Amino acid sequence: MSEARRSGIRFEEVTVAYDGTVVLDGFDLTVEPGEVMALLGPSGSGKTTALRAVAGFVRPAAGRVLIGDRDVTGLPPHARDVGMVVQSYALFPHMRVADNVAFGLKARRTPRGEIAARVAEALEMVGMADYARRHPRELSGGQQQRVAIARALAVRPGVLLLDEPLSALDARLRSGMLAELDRLHRELPDVSVLYVTHDQVEALTLADRVAVMDRARLREVGTPEQLYRAPRRTFTADFVGAANLLPVVGAPGGTVRFGDARLKVASPAPSAGAEATLCVRPHRITLGEEAANVLRGTVTAVQWRGATHRVAVEVAGREVVAELPETAEPPAVGAEVPLSFAVRDGVLVDD
């Protein structure tokens, strides 16, 4: 079977309910062969349920799940050709590293002569070849996570499922593991990856595309750059990166009005008098009147954040936040200041 035919995931109107409560509602999504798709959303949004539906741990009340060209909706987990890594690692404490990695191969009745080579290959891939004889208790959290990934890769799955795999690690280890996962994907270009996370940095760093979820439904899908630069939904704009969400009203001449300011927008403006929401990223706002759109207000707070100063300005009764470079001289609290941003940096989003 070709790699393209055994990888890739398709959800077709998948609905999952527990005791009458819908936790995944009419979910439609396609993950292409070799693609990394992140499911991003807050707790309770349905992202882990979607992953478990692929793994075979939950049965949809409606709809189908396909892996490659196979309908796997009714198949047991062991028959689905998937590898899975969960946030708790789920390593067997009484087994050595090599035995943990071999577990899935033995469960699939891989010929005994192949198992040792496959285990060695998987451990080498994650940089854990020298730890094969150790027990999980002798490893750090990051090393245990590598072993869990090796166990998933040893079965050579067409689909790799990652459920919050880095959430138990500290910030430095997470950064290192993100780089390792990115490297692994380059080495396994035919494996489709479904990556569940609530961390936007992980999603934007690792994924080819991101599916944003909220309250059991899919809200928006796009590349990380699309969702950050030009979100279509208010929820996406607010969840993926920091955002100023300004209530505006359509004005004559294809502009919008926010307070006393008339602003130009790149996308078609709403009709005169119609309400809308304008998204402007804080780091795209500058102090002064250097760009086409200018707001005026009073500084209410200034915070130093290492690489940036976070400046909050009250404009028309709303807080507008600008992120200024650390090298810039921030204004004083109480100062009257102009803020400006380019036309292309104001995006109208749909509530």
Tab-separated table of C-alpha atoms in Angstrom:
chain	number	residue	atom	x	y	z
A	1	MET	CA	0.000	0.000	0.000
A	2	SER	CA	1.400	3.435	-0.911
A	3	GLU	CA	2.154	5.921	1.892
A	4	ALA	CA	-0.446	8.344	0.499
A	5	ARG	CA	-3.140	5.659	0.701
A	6	ARG	CA	-2.348	4.712	4.308
A	7	SER	CA	-1.872	8.240	5.670
A	8	GLY	CA	-4.070	11.295	5.699
A	9	ILE	CA	-7.157	11.736	7.890
A	10	ARG	CA	-10.676	12.770	6.973
A	11	PHE	CA	-13.474	13.654	9.365
A	12	GLU	CA	-16.893	13.654	7.726
A	13	GLU	CA	-19.557	15.361	9.867
A	14	VAL	CA	-18.301	13.570	12.989
A	15	THR	CA	-20.419	14.040	16.095
A	16	VAL	CA	-19.548	12.599	19.524
A	17	ALA	CA	-21.796	12.796	22.591
A	18	TYR	CA	-21.356	11.656	26.200
A	19	ASP	CA	-24.546	11.048	28.177
A	20	GLY	CA	-26.500	13.252	25.817
A	21	THR	CA	-23.962	16.109	25.865
A	22	VAL	CA	-22.431	16.858	22.461
A	23	VAL	CA	-18.651	17.248	22.794
A	24	LEU	CA	-17.848	17.233	19.068
A	25	ASP	CA	-20.443	18.662	16.718
A	26	GLY	CA	-20.554	18.006	12.964
A	27	PHE	CA	-16.758	18.042	12.664
A	28	ASP	CA	-15.476	18.248	9.070
A	29	LEU	CA	-11.718	18.343	8.482
A	30	THR	CA	-9.149	16.840	6.116
A	31	VAL	CA	-5.500	16.272	7.044
A	32	GLU	CA	-3.461	15.674	3.901
A	33	PRO	CA	-0.862	12.889	3.655
A	34	GLY	CA	2.361	14.139	5.219
A	35	GLU	CA	0.719	17.216	6.751
A	36	VAL	CA	1.026	18.406	10.346
A	37	MET	CA	-2.393	19.637	11.472
A	38	ALA	CA	-2.711	21.255	14.903
A	39	LEU	CA	-6.041	21.223	16.711
A	40	LEU	CA	-5.925	24.405	18.783
A	41	GLY	CA	-8.477	25.542	21.322
A	42	PRO	CA	-9.289	25.999	25.003
A	43	SER	CA	-10.130	23.151	27.352
A	44	GLY	CA	-13.465	21.586	26.477
A	45	SER	CA	-13.366	22.691	22.850
A	46	GLY	CA	-13.479	19.112	21.499
A	47	LYS	CA	-9.944	18.808	20.182
A	48	THR	CA	-8.923	15.759	22.244
A	49	THR	CA	-12.245	14.079	21.446
A	50	ALA	CA	-11.485	14.508	17.731
A	51	LEU	CA	-8.081	12.888	18.218
A	52	ARG	CA	-9.575	10.013	20.239
A	53	ALA	CA	-12.098	9.433	17.451
A	54	VAL	CA	-9.172	8.854	15.076
A	55	ALA	CA	-7.431	6.581	17.571
A	56	GLY	CA	-10.591	4.525	18.048
A	57	PHE	CA	-11.081	5.290	21.732
A	58	VAL	CA	-14.473	6.920	21.158
A	59	ARG	CA	-17.189	5.914	18.717
A	60	PRO	CA	-18.939	8.737	16.834
A	61	ALA	CA	-22.688	9.047	17.225
A	62	ALA	CA	-22.757	10.218	13.608
A	63	GLY	CA	-20.358	10.704	10.726
A	64	ARG	CA	-17.250	8.849	9.532
A	65	VAL	CA	-13.516	8.842	10.188
A	66	LEU	CA	-11.199	7.803	7.362
A	67	ILE	CA	-7.463	7.125	7.509
A	68	GLY	CA	-6.029	7.157	4.031
A	69	ASP	CA	-8.674	5.517	1.868
A	70	ARG	CA	-10.071	3.301	4.685
A	71	ASP	CA	-13.203	3.965	6.681
A	72	VAL	CA	-11.989	3.159	10.209
A	73	THR	CA	-15.060	4.358	12.110
A	74	GLY	CA	-15.916	0.863	13.323
A	75	LEU	CA	-12.400	-0.552	13.630
A	76	PRO	CA	-10.696	-1.232	16.997
A	77	PRO	CA	-7.641	0.915	17.865
A	78	HIS	CA	-5.052	-1.766	17.055
A	79	ALA	CA	-6.340	-2.075	13.478
A	80	ARG	CA	-6.042	1.605	12.564
A	81	ASP	CA	-2.325	2.028	11.721
A	82	VAL	CA	-1.811	4.918	14.125
A	83	GLY	CA	0.808	5.809	16.707
A	84	MET	CA	-0.201	7.909	19.692
A	85	VAL	CA	1.659	9.974	22.287
A	86	VAL	CA	-0.199	11.369	25.309
A	87	GLN	CA	0.822	14.065	27.791
A	88	SER	CA	1.381	11.605	30.666
A	89	TYR	CA	3.854	9.537	28.536
A	90	ALA	CA	2.124	6.281	29.685
A	91	LEU	CA	5.390	4.339	29.882
A	92	PHE	CA	5.421	1.032	31.778
A	93	PRO	CA	7.575	1.706	34.860
A	94	HIS	CA	8.678	-1.919	35.294
A	95	MET	CA	9.921	-2.200	31.690
A	96	ARG	CA	13.224	-0.947	30.358
A	97	VAL	CA	13.210	1.662	27.594
A	98	ALA	CA	13.763	-0.893	24.826
A	99	ASP	CA	10.893	-3.053	26.093
A	100	ASN	CA	8.583	-0.035	26.244
A	101	VAL	CA	9.384	0.804	22.631
A	102	ALA	CA	8.922	-2.834	21.595
A	103	PHE	CA	5.513	-3.115	23.243
A	104	GLY	CA	3.473	-1.946	20.257
A	105	LEU	CA	5.465	-4.117	17.873
A	106	LYS	CA	4.797	-7.209	19.970
A	107	ALA	CA	1.101	-6.341	20.224
A	108	ARG	CA	1.006	-6.200	16.421
A	109	ARG	CA	2.786	-9.560	16.260
A	110	THR	CA	5.775	-8.186	14.399
A	111	PRO	CA	8.230	-10.989	13.575
A	112	ARG	CA	10.671	-11.390	16.463
A	113	GLY	CA	13.653	-10.957	14.173
A	114	GLU	CA	12.492	-7.458	13.182
A	115	ILE	CA	11.702	-6.077	16.618
A	116	ALA	CA	15.235	-5.368	17.827
A	117	ALA	CA	16.133	-3.511	14.624
A	118	ARG	CA	12.906	-1.480	14.695
A	119	VAL	CA	13.434	-0.539	18.350
A	120	ALA	CA	17.020	0.532	17.671
A	121	GLU	CA	15.892	2.576	14.667
A	122	ALA	CA	13.169	4.385	16.642
A	123	LEU	CA	15.446	5.154	19.597
A	124	GLU	CA	18.151	6.441	17.270
A	125	MET	CA	15.593	8.705	15.602
A	126	VAL	CA	14.762	10.435	18.902
A	127	GLY	CA	18.313	10.496	20.224
A	128	MET	CA	17.752	7.873	22.937
A	129	ALA	CA	19.820	4.962	21.625
A	130	ASP	CA	22.167	5.092	24.638
A	131	TYR	CA	19.294	4.717	27.122
A	132	ALA	CA	17.773	1.444	25.914
A	133	ARG	CA	18.600	-0.455	29.132
A	134	ARG	CA	17.306	2.164	31.566
A	135	HIS	CA	13.941	2.245	33.324
A	136	PRO	CA	11.609	5.262	32.958
A	137	ARG	CA	12.322	6.347	36.553
A	138	GLU	CA	15.966	6.884	35.560
A	139	LEU	CA	15.013	9.398	32.862
A	140	SER	CA	14.101	13.073	32.891
A	141	GLY	CA	10.674	14.233	31.731
A	142	GLY	CA	12.016	15.226	28.330
A	143	GLN	CA	13.747	11.864	27.914
A	144	GLN	CA	10.570	10.002	28.850
A	145	GLN	CA	8.689	11.981	26.231
A	146	ARG	CA	11.269	10.990	23.624
A	147	VAL	CA	10.782	7.337	24.542
A	148	ALA	CA	7.009	7.705	24.200
A	149	ILE	CA	7.511	9.191	20.735
A	150	ALA	CA	9.922	6.380	19.800
A	151	ARG	CA	7.311	3.805	20.864
A	152	ALA	CA	4.747	5.474	18.605
A	153	LEU	CA	7.170	5.646	15.675
A	154	ALA	CA	8.440	2.065	16.033
A	155	VAL	CA	5.226	0.667	14.534
A	156	ARG	CA	5.811	2.872	11.455
A	157	PRO	CA	2.314	4.336	11.496
A	158	GLY	CA	0.703	6.195	8.629
A	159	VAL	CA	-0.751	8.611	11.191
A	160	LEU	CA	0.861	10.004	14.347
A	161	LEU	CA	-1.440	11.402	17.045
A	162	LEU	CA	0.046	13.776	19.617
A	163	ASP	CA	-2.186	14.757	22.544
A	164	GLU	CA	-0.698	17.741	24.432
A	165	PRO	CA	2.685	15.975	24.268
A	166	LEU	CA	4.718	18.838	25.750
A	167	SER	CA	2.380	20.166	28.429
A	168	ALA	CA	4.208	18.426	31.288
A	169	LEU	CA	7.597	19.881	30.325
A	170	ASP	CA	9.122	23.173	31.436
A	171	ALA	CA	9.557	26.028	28.950
A	172	ARG	CA	13.164	25.195	28.012
A	173	LEU	CA	12.417	21.516	27.415
A	174	ARG	CA	9.295	22.387	25.413
A	175	SER	CA	11.355	24.580	23.117
A	176	GLY	CA	13.871	21.793	22.569
A	177	MET	CA	11.185	19.164	21.958
A	178	LEU	CA	9.436	21.424	19.436
A	179	ALA	CA	12.664	21.540	17.455
A	180	GLU	CA	12.972	17.743	17.721
A	181	LEU	CA	9.401	17.177	16.530
A	182	ASP	CA	10.024	19.508	13.594
A	183	ARG	CA	13.149	17.538	12.701
A	184	LEU	CA	11.301	14.213	13.002
A	185	HIS	CA	8.606	15.417	10.639
A	186	ARG	CA	11.220	16.307	8.028
A	187	GLU	CA	12.619	12.780	8.368
A	188	LEU	CA	9.137	11.212	8.069
A	189	PRO	CA	7.539	13.273	5.283
A	190	ASP	CA	4.786	10.723	4.521
A	191	VAL	CA	3.400	10.495	8.058
A	192	SER	CA	0.328	12.617	8.764
A	193	VAL	CA	0.424	14.250	12.195
A	194	LEU	CA	-2.582	15.391	14.229
A	195	TYR	CA	-1.289	17.560	17.075
A	196	VAL	CA	-3.637	18.597	19.901
A	197	THR	CA	-2.636	21.628	21.947
A	198	HIS	CA	-3.980	24.688	23.739
A	199	ASP	CA	-0.596	26.419	23.300
A	200	GLN	CA	-0.623	28.765	20.322
A	201	VAL	CA	3.190	28.897	20.146
A	202	GLU	CA	3.355	25.123	19.651
A	203	ALA	CA	0.660	25.251	16.965
A	204	LEU	CA	2.180	28.178	15.076
A	205	THR	CA	5.691	26.707	15.290
A	206	LEU	CA	5.031	23.129	14.248
A	207	ALA	CA	1.893	22.954	12.116
A	208	ASP	CA	1.438	23.280	8.378
A	209	ARG	CA	-2.175	24.236	9.117
A	210	VAL	CA	-4.119	24.953	12.291
A	211	ALA	CA	-7.747	24.072	13.038
A	212	VAL	CA	-9.146	26.418	15.681
A	213	MET	CA	-11.890	24.869	17.842
A	214	ASP	CA	-14.309	26.224	20.413
A	215	ARG	CA	-17.337	24.738	22.185
A	216	ALA	CA	-17.302	21.443	20.267
A	217	ARG	CA	-17.141	23.042	16.842
A	218	LEU	CA	-14.525	23.862	14.233
A	219	ARG	CA	-14.288	27.653	13.927
A	220	GLU	CA	-11.558	28.278	11.356
A	221	VAL	CA	-8.780	26.471	9.469
A	222	GLY	CA	-5.716	27.998	7.847
A	223	THR	CA	-1.964	28.246	7.814
A	224	PRO	CA	-0.409	29.774	10.925
A	225	GLU	CA	0.356	32.934	8.965
A	226	GLN	CA	-3.211	33.228	7.647
A	227	LEU	CA	-4.749	32.836	11.093
A	228	TYR	CA	-2.367	35.343	12.642
A	229	ARG	CA	-2.271	37.996	9.940
A	230	ALA	CA	-5.805	37.748	8.575
A	231	PRO	CA	-8.176	35.869	10.905
A	232	ARG	CA	-11.782	35.687	9.762
A	233	ARG	CA	-13.392	35.078	13.150
A	234	THR	CA	-13.304	37.131	16.339
A	235	PHE	CA	-12.569	34.009	18.383
A	236	THR	CA	-9.550	33.171	16.215
A	237	ALA	CA	-8.204	36.714	16.382
A	238	ASP	CA	-8.464	36.691	20.181
A	239	PHE	CA	-7.134	33.155	20.744
A	240	VAL	CA	-4.259	33.112	18.225
A	241	GLY	CA	-1.944	35.838	19.462
A	242	ALA	CA	-2.689	39.071	21.286
A	243	ALA	CA	-5.235	41.316	19.604
A	244	ASN	CA	-6.987	44.640	19.946
A	245	LEU	CA	-10.616	43.991	18.997
A	246	LEU	CA	-12.189	47.362	18.355
A	247	PRO	CA	-15.936	47.846	17.879
A	248	VAL	CA	-16.341	49.955	14.739
A	249	VAL	CA	-19.208	51.301	12.653
A	250	GLY	CA	-19.315	51.550	8.889
A	251	ALA	CA	-18.782	55.097	7.608
A	252	PRO	CA	-19.054	56.773	4.187
A	253	GLY	CA	-16.307	56.252	1.647
A	254	GLY	CA	-15.548	52.646	2.543
A	255	THR	CA	-14.125	53.551	5.976
A	256	VAL	CA	-15.048	52.693	9.562
A	257	ARG	CA	-15.388	54.869	12.636
A	258	PHE	CA	-13.967	54.120	16.073
A	259	GLY	CA	-14.831	56.870	18.509
A	260	ASP	CA	-13.923	60.123	16.770
A	261	ALA	CA	-11.424	58.486	14.431
A	262	ARG	CA	-12.208	57.467	10.876
A	263	LEU	CA	-10.101	54.494	9.801
A	264	LYS	CA	-9.293	52.940	6.461
A	265	VAL	CA	-9.406	49.144	6.177
A	266	ALA	CA	-7.956	46.759	3.596
A	267	SER	CA	-11.022	44.507	3.442
A	268	PRO	CA	-14.425	45.737	2.221
A	269	ALA	CA	-15.875	48.043	4.881
A	270	PRO	CA	-19.366	47.435	6.256
A	271	SER	CA	-22.188	49.603	4.996
A	272	ALA	CA	-22.672	52.967	6.694
A	273	GLY	CA	-24.028	52.484	10.212
A	274	ALA	CA	-23.397	48.721	10.305
A	275	GLU	CA	-21.456	47.418	13.315
A	276	ALA	CA	-18.273	45.358	12.926
A	277	THR	CA	-15.082	44.379	14.789
A	278	LEU	CA	-11.609	45.499	13.747
A	279	CYS	CA	-8.582	43.400	14.758
A	280	VAL	CA	-5.215	45.130	15.145
A	281	ARG	CA	-2.207	43.279	16.574
A	282	PRO	CA	-0.443	45.233	19.350
A	283	HIS	CA	2.995	44.964	17.754
A	284	ARG	CA	1.670	46.614	14.571
A	285	ILE	CA	0.725	49.792	16.455
A	286	THR	CA	3.340	52.529	16.720
A	287	LEU	CA	3.576	55.593	18.916
A	288	GLY	CA	3.085	58.738	16.852
A	289	GLU	CA	1.378	59.604	13.588
A	290	GLU	CA	3.596	57.597	11.267
A	291	ALA	CA	0.868	55.498	9.592
A	292	ALA	CA	-2.420	56.160	7.810
A	293	ASN	CA	-4.754	55.341	10.713
A	294	VAL	CA	-4.356	57.481	13.837
A	295	LEU	CA	-5.969	57.100	17.272
A	296	ARG	CA	-5.588	59.482	20.209
A	297	GLY	CA	-5.886	58.620	23.872
A	298	THR	CA	-4.479	58.617	27.396
A	299	VAL	CA	-1.814	56.205	28.640
A	300	THR	CA	-3.199	54.129	31.524
A	301	ALA	CA	-0.390	51.598	32.073
A	302	VAL	CA	3.139	50.779	30.956
A	303	GLN	CA	4.724	47.365	31.550
A	304	TRP	CA	8.264	46.323	30.709
A	305	ARG	CA	8.327	42.764	29.343
A	306	GLY	CA	11.958	42.283	28.474
A	307	ALA	CA	11.943	42.543	24.691
A	308	THR	CA	8.990	44.955	24.633
A	309	HIS	CA	7.084	47.625	26.528
A	310	ARG	CA	3.345	46.967	26.780
A	311	VAL	CA	1.571	50.321	26.635
A	312	ALA	CA	-2.162	50.510	27.386
A	313	VAL	CA	-3.992	53.571	26.075
A	314	GLU	CA	-7.619	54.502	26.704
A	315	VAL	CA	-9.234	55.483	23.414
A	316	ALA	CA	-12.973	56.197	23.141
A	317	GLY	CA	-13.600	54.332	26.392
A	318	ARG	CA	-11.692	51.224	25.259
A	319	GLU	CA	-8.221	49.938	26.087
A	320	VAL	CA	-5.910	49.819	23.070
A	321	VAL	CA	-2.593	48.030	23.631
A	322	ALA	CA	0.617	48.726	21.744
A	323	GLU	CA	3.835	46.722	22.032
A	324	LEU	CA	6.860	48.940	21.628
A	325	PRO	CA	10.455	47.699	21.199
A	326	GLU	CA	12.484	47.517	24.413
A	327	THR	CA	14.822	50.162	22.977
A	328	ALA	CA	11.982	52.692	22.588
A	329	GLU	CA	11.302	55.302	25.263
A	330	PRO	CA	7.799	54.537	26.596
A	331	PRO	CA	5.398	57.377	27.389
A	332	ALA	CA	4.461	58.239	30.973
A	333	VAL	CA	1.171	57.147	32.513
A	334	GLY	CA	-1.348	59.952	32.021
A	335	ALA	CA	0.276	61.291	28.859
A	336	GLU	CA	-1.900	62.124	25.859
A	337	VAL	CA	-0.482	60.207	22.891
A	338	PRO	CA	-1.266	59.437	19.254
A	339	LEU	CA	-1.144	55.811	18.073
A	340	SER	CA	-1.065	54.755	14.445
A	341	PHE	CA	-1.211	51.641	12.301
A	342	ALA	CA	-1.125	50.868	8.585
A	343	VAL	CA	-4.256	50.147	6.586
A	344	ARG	CA	-3.100	46.575	5.902
A	345	ASP	CA	-2.768	45.899	9.639
A	346	GLY	CA	-6.441	46.432	10.454
A	347	VAL	CA	-8.505	43.319	9.668
A	348	LEU	CA	-12.296	43.126	9.931
A	349	VAL	CA	-13.414	39.913	11.634
A	350	ASP	CA	-16.772	38.175	11.878
A	351	ASP	CA	-18.386	37.720	15.264
